[in-house]
Amino acid sequence: MKHTGDTALLLSAEDVPPIYEYNEAGRSPFLLTCDHYGRLIPRMLGDLGLPESELVRHIAWDIGIAGVAEALSKHLDAHLIVQRYSRLVIDCNRPPHVASSIPRISEATTIPGNEGISRQAAETRRAQIFDPYHRRIDEIIDQRRIASLPTVLVSLHSFTPVYAGIARPWHIGSLYHRDTHLPPLLLKLLRAEGDLVVGDNEPYAVSDETDYTIPVHGEARGLMNTGIEIRQDLISDPAGENAWADRLARIFGEIETLMRAQQLLSA
Ligand SMILES: [Zn+2]
């Protein structure tokens, strides 16, 4: 397991490291990331002042995506890196300078443990959770380059079917900004499935202010990339998780074949 730096201030011996990796020797060109995989809270932060009923909701993590990500990693033989602490502690897909990095309010819920947080406490969360996760993604991309292994970044997420009272019709969305290769291909294959409502940059679009993983590790490093958002009610049990992992494995297999034919996968 990767070391997390100085653990004296936030993470104690009883807390697990933020990063977990699956299939590190995977040979697939797809590098899978999962920023909102877990909903752990460091022991010293208690429950952030929230009842359990809030800590299991989408505000704390991406419901269902862990099972999809693990199975997809296996099917594709792809390296998967995940972050296990709740996004209510620090959101690993937000630039640390934006207000939603350590949210005082998420959807309509006030987070008492984040109210009035000191600059030092905020920096400690960054130093012990956010930074090690993103440093490790950087290292993985470097190592793949040295090994002449091509890298296509796929950032996996799930979204709540209803947000602030508004229902969302999409089953799955491709989220992107500057990559012109992967998202159109993915959208085309998702639409060809015939039974899906496909979001084209829905329910969100990627931007430099609202995202971190794709702009920093995908775009700035010149990698083809996409975010994937799956609606949470479709992956709320193992059957749903496995069905979506199977489907995405098939689709990404087709994408890999098409990319190789177009010689897009040189390291
Ligand atoms: Zn997410």
mmCIF file of C-alpha atoms and ligand atoms in Angstrom:
data_model
loop_
_atom_site.group_PDB
_atom_site.id
_atom_site.type_symbol
_atom_site.label_atom_id
_atom_site.label_comp_id
_atom_site.label_asym_id
_atom_site.label_seq_id
_atom_site.Cartn_x
_atom_site.Cartn_y
_atom_site.Cartn_z
ATOM 1 C CA MET A 1 0.000 0.000 0.000
ATOM 2 C CA LYS A 2 1.232 3.490 -0.770
ATOM 3 C CA HIS A 3 2.352 5.678 2.080
ATOM 4 C CA THR A 4 0.216 8.729 2.768
ATOM 5 C CA GLY A 5 2.847 11.040 4.207
ATOM 6 C CA ASP A 6 2.607 12.477 7.713
ATOM 7 C CA THR A 7 -0.340 10.732 9.350
ATOM 8 C CA ALA A 8 -0.118 12.514 12.699
ATOM 9 C CA LEU A 9 -2.715 15.196 12.044
ATOM 10 C CA LEU A 10 -5.662 13.472 10.409
ATOM 11 C CA LEU A 11 -5.274 9.823 9.529
ATOM 12 C CA SER A 12 -4.324 7.664 12.504
ATOM 13 C CA ALA A 13 -3.047 4.107 12.690
ATOM 14 C CA GLU A 14 -6.650 2.850 12.696
ATOM 15 C CA ASP A 15 -7.528 4.671 9.471
ATOM 16 C CA VAL A 16 -6.857 2.973 6.140
ATOM 17 C CA PRO A 17 -4.780 4.759 3.493
ATOM 18 C CA PRO A 18 -6.910 6.768 1.037
ATOM 19 C CA ILE A 19 -5.682 4.923 -2.045
ATOM 20 C CA TYR A 20 -6.480 1.408 -3.087
ATOM 21 C CA GLU A 21 -5.452 -0.195 -6.362
ATOM 22 C CA TYR A 22 -6.768 -3.158 -8.288
ATOM 23 C CA ASN A 23 -4.995 -5.080 -11.015
ATOM 24 C CA GLU A 24 -1.851 -2.941 -10.961
ATOM 25 C CA ALA A 25 -0.245 -5.141 -13.621
ATOM 26 C CA GLY A 26 -3.268 -4.815 -15.938
ATOM 27 C CA ARG A 27 -2.278 -4.525 -19.605
ATOM 28 C CA SER A 28 -5.363 -2.705 -20.903
ATOM 29 C CA PRO A 29 -4.844 0.783 -22.383
ATOM 30 C CA PHE A 30 -7.721 1.943 -20.173
ATOM 31 C CA LEU A 31 -6.664 3.373 -16.816
ATOM 32 C CA LEU A 32 -9.703 3.460 -14.524
ATOM 33 C CA THR A 33 -10.070 5.974 -11.712
ATOM 34 C CA CYS A 34 -12.757 6.263 -9.063
ATOM 35 C CA ASP A 35 -12.622 9.550 -7.143
ATOM 36 C CA HIS A 36 -15.813 8.927 -5.147
ATOM 37 C CA TYR A 37 -15.399 5.193 -4.521
ATOM 38 C CA GLY A 38 -15.704 5.223 -0.730
ATOM 39 C CA ARG A 39 -17.475 6.935 2.123
ATOM 40 C CA LEU A 40 -14.998 6.444 4.962
ATOM 41 C CA ILE A 41 -14.400 9.290 7.397
ATOM 42 C CA PRO A 42 -11.122 9.608 9.319
ATOM 43 C CA ARG A 43 -11.704 8.581 12.922
ATOM 44 C CA MET A 44 -10.781 11.985 14.298
ATOM 45 C CA LEU A 45 -13.565 13.675 12.280
ATOM 46 C CA GLY A 46 -16.251 11.434 13.822
ATOM 47 C CA ASP A 47 -19.403 11.547 11.717
ATOM 48 C CA LEU A 48 -18.900 15.165 10.547
ATOM 49 C CA GLY A 49 -22.008 15.934 12.614
ATOM 50 C CA LEU A 50 -24.283 13.965 10.278
ATOM 51 C CA PRO A 51 -26.674 11.077 10.957
ATOM 52 C CA GLU A 52 -26.028 7.717 9.269
ATOM 53 C CA SER A 53 -29.013 8.363 6.974
ATOM 54 C CA GLU A 54 -27.054 11.227 5.340
ATOM 55 C CA LEU A 55 -23.720 9.390 5.314
ATOM 56 C CA VAL A 56 -25.086 6.626 3.056
ATOM 57 C CA ARG A 57 -26.554 9.054 0.486
ATOM 58 C CA HIS A 58 -25.051 10.184 -2.799
ATOM 59 C CA ILE A 59 -23.762 13.331 -1.101
ATOM 60 C CA ALA A 60 -21.132 11.160 0.642
ATOM 61 C CA TRP A 61 -20.042 8.924 -2.289
ATOM 62 C CA ASP A 62 -20.921 7.508 -5.706
ATOM 63 C CA ILE A 63 -23.401 4.758 -4.841
ATOM 64 C CA GLY A 64 -22.854 1.528 -6.802
ATOM 65 C CA ILE A 65 -19.742 2.578 -8.699
ATOM 66 C CA ALA A 66 -17.332 0.506 -6.572
ATOM 67 C CA GLY A 67 -18.821 -2.792 -7.742
ATOM 68 C CA VAL A 68 -18.942 -1.654 -11.372
ATOM 69 C CA ALA A 69 -15.343 -0.391 -11.266
ATOM 70 C CA GLU A 70 -13.924 -3.548 -9.690
ATOM 71 C CA ALA A 71 -15.694 -5.866 -12.149
ATOM 72 C CA LEU A 72 -14.790 -3.670 -15.130
ATOM 73 C CA SER A 73 -11.142 -3.669 -14.053
ATOM 74 C CA LYS A 74 -11.228 -7.474 -14.026
ATOM 75 C CA HIS A 75 -13.029 -7.847 -17.370
ATOM 76 C CA LEU A 76 -10.770 -5.393 -19.195
ATOM 77 C CA ASP A 77 -7.554 -6.373 -17.390
ATOM 78 C CA ALA A 78 -7.324 -2.684 -16.518
ATOM 79 C CA HIS A 79 -5.497 -0.940 -13.666
ATOM 80 C CA LEU A 80 -8.017 0.706 -11.318
ATOM 81 C CA ILE A 81 -7.109 3.279 -8.686
ATOM 82 C CA VAL A 82 -9.700 4.384 -6.137
ATOM 83 C CA GLN A 83 -10.004 6.878 -3.284
ATOM 84 C CA ARG A 84 -11.763 5.483 -0.211
ATOM 85 C CA TYR A 85 -12.651 8.547 1.894
ATOM 86 C CA SER A 86 -15.969 10.359 1.552
ATOM 87 C CA ARG A 87 -16.162 13.373 -0.728
ATOM 88 C CA LEU A 88 -17.643 15.163 2.291
ATOM 89 C CA VAL A 89 -14.144 15.030 3.835
ATOM 90 C CA ILE A 90 -12.532 16.378 0.663
ATOM 91 C CA ASP A 91 -13.769 16.009 -2.894
ATOM 92 C CA CYS A 92 -11.029 14.432 -4.991
ATOM 93 C CA ASN A 93 -12.626 15.668 -8.206
ATOM 94 C CA ARG A 94 -12.627 19.368 -7.284
ATOM 95 C CA PRO A 95 -9.753 21.808 -7.501
ATOM 96 C CA PRO A 96 -8.805 22.396 -3.843
ATOM 97 C CA HIS A 97 -9.396 26.171 -4.133
ATOM 98 C CA VAL A 98 -13.130 25.931 -4.954
ATOM 99 C CA ALA A 99 -15.820 26.071 -2.244
ATOM 100 C CA SER A 100 -17.157 22.597 -3.029
ATOM 101 C CA SER A 101 -13.762 20.985 -2.319
ATOM 102 C CA ILE A 102 -14.728 20.672 1.364
ATOM 103 C CA PRO A 103 -18.444 21.372 1.123
ATOM 104 C CA ARG A 104 -20.274 23.311 3.842
ATOM 105 C CA ILE A 105 -23.539 22.339 2.121
ATOM 106 C CA SER A 106 -24.132 19.418 -0.222
ATOM 107 C CA GLU A 107 -27.426 19.417 -2.143
ATOM 108 C CA ALA A 108 -29.610 20.625 0.772
ATOM 109 C CA THR A 109 -27.616 19.164 3.673
ATOM 110 C CA THR A 110 -25.413 21.302 5.910
ATOM 111 C CA ILE A 111 -22.198 19.519 6.929
ATOM 112 C CA PRO A 112 -21.533 20.649 10.522
ATOM 113 C CA GLY A 113 -18.013 19.132 10.581
ATOM 114 C CA ASN A 114 -17.000 21.353 7.659
ATOM 115 C CA GLU A 115 -18.403 24.625 8.943
ATOM 116 C CA GLY A 116 -15.770 27.114 9.974
ATOM 117 C CA ILE A 117 -12.953 24.708 9.101
ATOM 118 C CA SER A 118 -9.536 26.326 9.570
ATOM 119 C CA ARG A 119 -7.158 26.784 6.672
ATOM 120 C CA GLN A 120 -4.727 24.426 8.356
ATOM 121 C CA ALA A 121 -7.347 21.700 8.807
ATOM 122 C CA ALA A 122 -8.363 22.062 5.174
ATOM 123 C CA GLU A 123 -4.738 21.829 4.073
ATOM 124 C CA THR A 124 -4.269 18.707 6.170
ATOM 125 C CA ARG A 125 -7.193 17.003 4.441
ATOM 126 C CA ARG A 126 -5.623 17.926 1.149
ATOM 127 C CA ALA A 127 -2.147 16.772 2.158
ATOM 128 C CA GLN A 128 -3.303 13.414 3.504
ATOM 129 C CA ILE A 129 -6.120 12.423 1.128
ATOM 130 C CA PHE A 130 -6.292 14.526 -2.038
ATOM 131 C CA ASP A 131 -2.570 14.914 -2.775
ATOM 132 C CA PRO A 132 -1.483 11.288 -2.349
ATOM 133 C CA TYR A 133 -4.311 10.107 -4.600
ATOM 134 C CA HIS A 134 -3.470 12.505 -7.399
ATOM 135 C CA ARG A 135 0.278 12.023 -6.985
ATOM 136 C CA ARG A 136 -0.224 8.301 -7.410
ATOM 137 C CA ILE A 137 -2.306 8.764 -10.591
ATOM 138 C CA ASP A 138 0.520 10.920 -11.948
ATOM 139 C CA GLU A 139 3.072 8.247 -11.093
ATOM 140 C CA ILE A 140 1.003 5.529 -12.739
ATOM 141 C CA ILE A 141 0.774 7.549 -15.958
ATOM 142 C CA ASP A 142 4.553 8.149 -15.838
ATOM 143 C CA GLN A 143 5.257 4.459 -15.269
ATOM 144 C CA ARG A 144 3.005 3.437 -18.147
ATOM 145 C CA ARG A 145 4.842 5.842 -20.441
ATOM 146 C CA ILE A 146 8.185 4.381 -19.440
ATOM 147 C CA ALA A 147 6.785 0.891 -20.072
ATOM 148 C CA SER A 148 5.431 2.011 -23.508
ATOM 149 C CA LEU A 149 1.912 1.149 -22.404
ATOM 150 C CA PRO A 150 -0.680 3.479 -23.965
ATOM 151 C CA THR A 151 -3.057 5.167 -21.505
ATOM 152 C CA VAL A 152 -6.682 6.156 -22.043
ATOM 153 C CA LEU A 153 -8.145 7.685 -18.887
ATOM 154 C CA VAL A 154 -11.655 6.619 -17.850
ATOM 155 C CA SER A 155 -12.985 8.332 -14.735
ATOM 156 C CA LEU A 156 -15.922 6.393 -13.253
ATOM 157 C CA HIS A 157 -18.799 8.032 -11.370
ATOM 158 C CA SER A 158 -22.465 7.560 -10.540
ATOM 159 C CA PHE A 159 -25.236 10.142 -10.203
ATOM 160 C CA THR A 160 -28.407 10.417 -8.174
ATOM 161 C CA PRO A 161 -31.650 9.920 -10.165
ATOM 162 C CA VAL A 162 -33.175 13.034 -8.581
ATOM 163 C CA TYR A 163 -31.146 16.125 -7.685
ATOM 164 C CA ALA A 164 -32.725 19.085 -5.896
ATOM 165 C CA GLY A 165 -36.137 17.808 -6.940
ATOM 166 C CA ILE A 166 -35.315 17.444 -10.642
ATOM 167 C CA ALA A 167 -35.515 13.956 -12.190
ATOM 168 C CA ARG A 168 -32.713 12.925 -14.535
ATOM 169 C CA PRO A 169 -33.717 10.707 -17.452
ATOM 170 C CA TRP A 170 -30.283 9.485 -18.583
ATOM 171 C CA HIS A 171 -29.083 5.959 -17.829
ATOM 172 C CA ILE A 172 -25.467 6.805 -18.549
ATOM 173 C CA GLY A 173 -23.502 9.821 -19.695
ATOM 174 C CA SER A 174 -20.133 10.519 -21.284
ATOM 175 C CA LEU A 175 -18.538 13.603 -19.707
ATOM 176 C CA TYR A 176 -15.773 15.426 -21.482
ATOM 177 C CA HIS A 177 -14.314 18.764 -22.481
ATOM 178 C CA ARG A 178 -11.271 18.796 -24.768
ATOM 179 C CA ASP A 179 -10.912 15.196 -25.972
ATOM 180 C CA THR A 180 -12.368 14.804 -29.459
ATOM 181 C CA HIS A 181 -11.566 11.085 -29.917
ATOM 182 C CA LEU A 182 -12.985 8.951 -27.134
ATOM 183 C CA PRO A 183 -16.256 10.687 -26.172
ATOM 184 C CA PRO A 184 -17.790 10.635 -29.687
ATOM 185 C CA LEU A 185 -16.852 6.970 -30.086
ATOM 186 C CA LEU A 186 -18.273 6.073 -26.701
ATOM 187 C CA LEU A 187 -21.478 8.034 -27.318
ATOM 188 C CA LYS A 188 -21.954 6.309 -30.671
ATOM 189 C CA LEU A 189 -21.580 2.833 -29.191
ATOM 190 C CA LEU A 190 -23.793 3.627 -26.192
ATOM 191 C CA ARG A 191 -26.539 4.902 -28.506
ATOM 192 C CA ALA A 192 -26.174 1.786 -30.674
ATOM 193 C CA GLU A 193 -27.178 -0.314 -27.655
ATOM 194 C CA GLY A 194 -30.736 0.759 -28.464
ATOM 195 C CA ASP A 195 -32.148 0.560 -24.931
ATOM 196 C CA LEU A 196 -30.323 3.473 -23.276
ATOM 197 C CA VAL A 197 -31.032 7.127 -22.673
ATOM 198 C CA VAL A 198 -27.512 8.460 -23.245
ATOM 199 C CA GLY A 199 -26.274 11.751 -21.804
ATOM 200 C CA ASP A 200 -23.922 13.804 -23.970
ATOM 201 C CA ASN A 201 -22.173 15.793 -21.243
ATOM 202 C CA GLU A 202 -25.199 15.085 -19.035
ATOM 203 C CA PRO A 203 -25.956 15.237 -16.158
ATOM 204 C CA TYR A 204 -22.801 17.392 -16.019
ATOM 205 C CA ALA A 205 -20.214 18.785 -18.381
ATOM 206 C CA VAL A 206 -16.548 18.679 -17.441
ATOM 207 C CA SER A 207 -14.890 22.025 -16.703
ATOM 208 C CA ASP A 208 -11.644 23.201 -15.143
ATOM 209 C CA GLU A 209 -13.545 24.764 -12.216
ATOM 210 C CA THR A 210 -15.827 21.821 -11.394
ATOM 211 C CA ASP A 211 -13.500 18.901 -12.140
ATOM 212 C CA TYR A 212 -9.974 17.835 -11.380
ATOM 213 C CA THR A 213 -9.188 14.304 -12.564
ATOM 214 C CA ILE A 214 -10.002 14.767 -16.257
ATOM 215 C CA PRO A 215 -8.515 18.252 -16.726
ATOM 216 C CA VAL A 216 -5.338 17.481 -14.782
ATOM 217 C CA HIS A 217 -4.579 13.836 -15.595
ATOM 218 C CA GLY A 218 -6.363 13.493 -18.918
ATOM 219 C CA GLU A 219 -6.236 16.802 -20.737
ATOM 220 C CA ALA A 220 -3.074 18.377 -19.342
ATOM 221 C CA ARG A 221 -1.151 15.164 -20.021
ATOM 222 C CA GLY A 222 -2.525 14.757 -23.526
ATOM 223 C CA LEU A 223 -4.409 11.514 -22.866
ATOM 224 C CA MET A 224 -7.633 10.505 -24.517
ATOM 225 C CA ASN A 225 -10.203 10.519 -21.743
ATOM 226 C CA THR A 226 -13.807 10.448 -20.677
ATOM 227 C CA GLY A 227 -15.841 10.607 -17.530
ATOM 228 C CA ILE A 228 -18.599 8.025 -17.185
ATOM 229 C CA GLU A 229 -21.665 8.722 -15.071
ATOM 230 C CA ILE A 230 -24.103 5.852 -14.389
ATOM 231 C CA ARG A 231 -27.468 6.472 -12.720
ATOM 232 C CA GLN A 232 -27.356 5.061 -9.220
ATOM 233 C CA ASP A 233 -30.667 3.209 -9.208
ATOM 234 C CA LEU A 234 -29.359 1.013 -12.061
ATOM 235 C CA ILE A 235 -26.364 -0.156 -10.005
ATOM 236 C CA SER A 236 -27.937 -0.400 -6.562
ATOM 237 C CA ASP A 237 -27.370 -4.171 -6.227
ATOM 238 C CA PRO A 238 -24.754 -6.718 -7.392
ATOM 239 C CA ALA A 239 -26.902 -7.806 -10.354
ATOM 240 C CA GLY A 240 -27.074 -4.227 -11.627
ATOM 241 C CA GLU A 241 -23.379 -3.612 -11.000
ATOM 242 C CA ASN A 242 -22.399 -6.777 -12.886
ATOM 243 C CA ALA A 243 -24.743 -6.100 -15.793
ATOM 244 C CA TRP A 244 -23.249 -2.630 -16.274
ATOM 245 C CA ALA A 245 -19.692 -3.867 -15.883
ATOM 246 C CA ASP A 246 -20.357 -6.558 -18.526
ATOM 247 C CA ARG A 247 -21.888 -4.051 -20.897
ATOM 248 C CA LEU A 248 -19.110 -1.491 -20.470
ATOM 249 C CA ALA A 249 -16.430 -4.171 -20.840
ATOM 250 C CA ARG A 250 -17.933 -5.163 -24.187
ATOM 251 C CA ILE A 251 -18.192 -1.539 -25.337
ATOM 252 C CA PHE A 252 -14.658 -0.616 -24.239
ATOM 253 C CA GLY A 253 -13.401 -3.764 -25.947
ATOM 254 C CA GLU A 254 -14.939 -2.489 -29.194
ATOM 255 C CA ILE A 255 -13.456 0.957 -28.590
ATOM 256 C CA GLU A 256 -9.997 -0.540 -28.109
ATOM 257 C CA THR A 257 -10.320 -2.447 -31.398
ATOM 258 C CA LEU A 258 -11.435 0.708 -33.243
ATOM 259 C CA MET A 259 -8.643 2.795 -31.696
ATOM 260 C CA ARG A 260 -6.010 0.229 -32.639
ATOM 261 C CA ALA A 261 -7.336 0.176 -36.207
ATOM 262 C CA GLN A 262 -6.974 3.974 -36.324
ATOM 263 C CA GLN A 263 -3.508 3.749 -34.740
ATOM 264 C CA LEU A 264 -4.574 5.938 -31.858
ATOM 265 C CA LEU A 265 -3.007 3.706 -29.238
ATOM 266 C CA SER A 266 0.689 4.380 -29.410
ATOM 267 C CA ALA A 267 2.317 4.908 -26.027
HETATM 268 ZN ZN ZN B 1 -18.406 11.024 -8.672
#
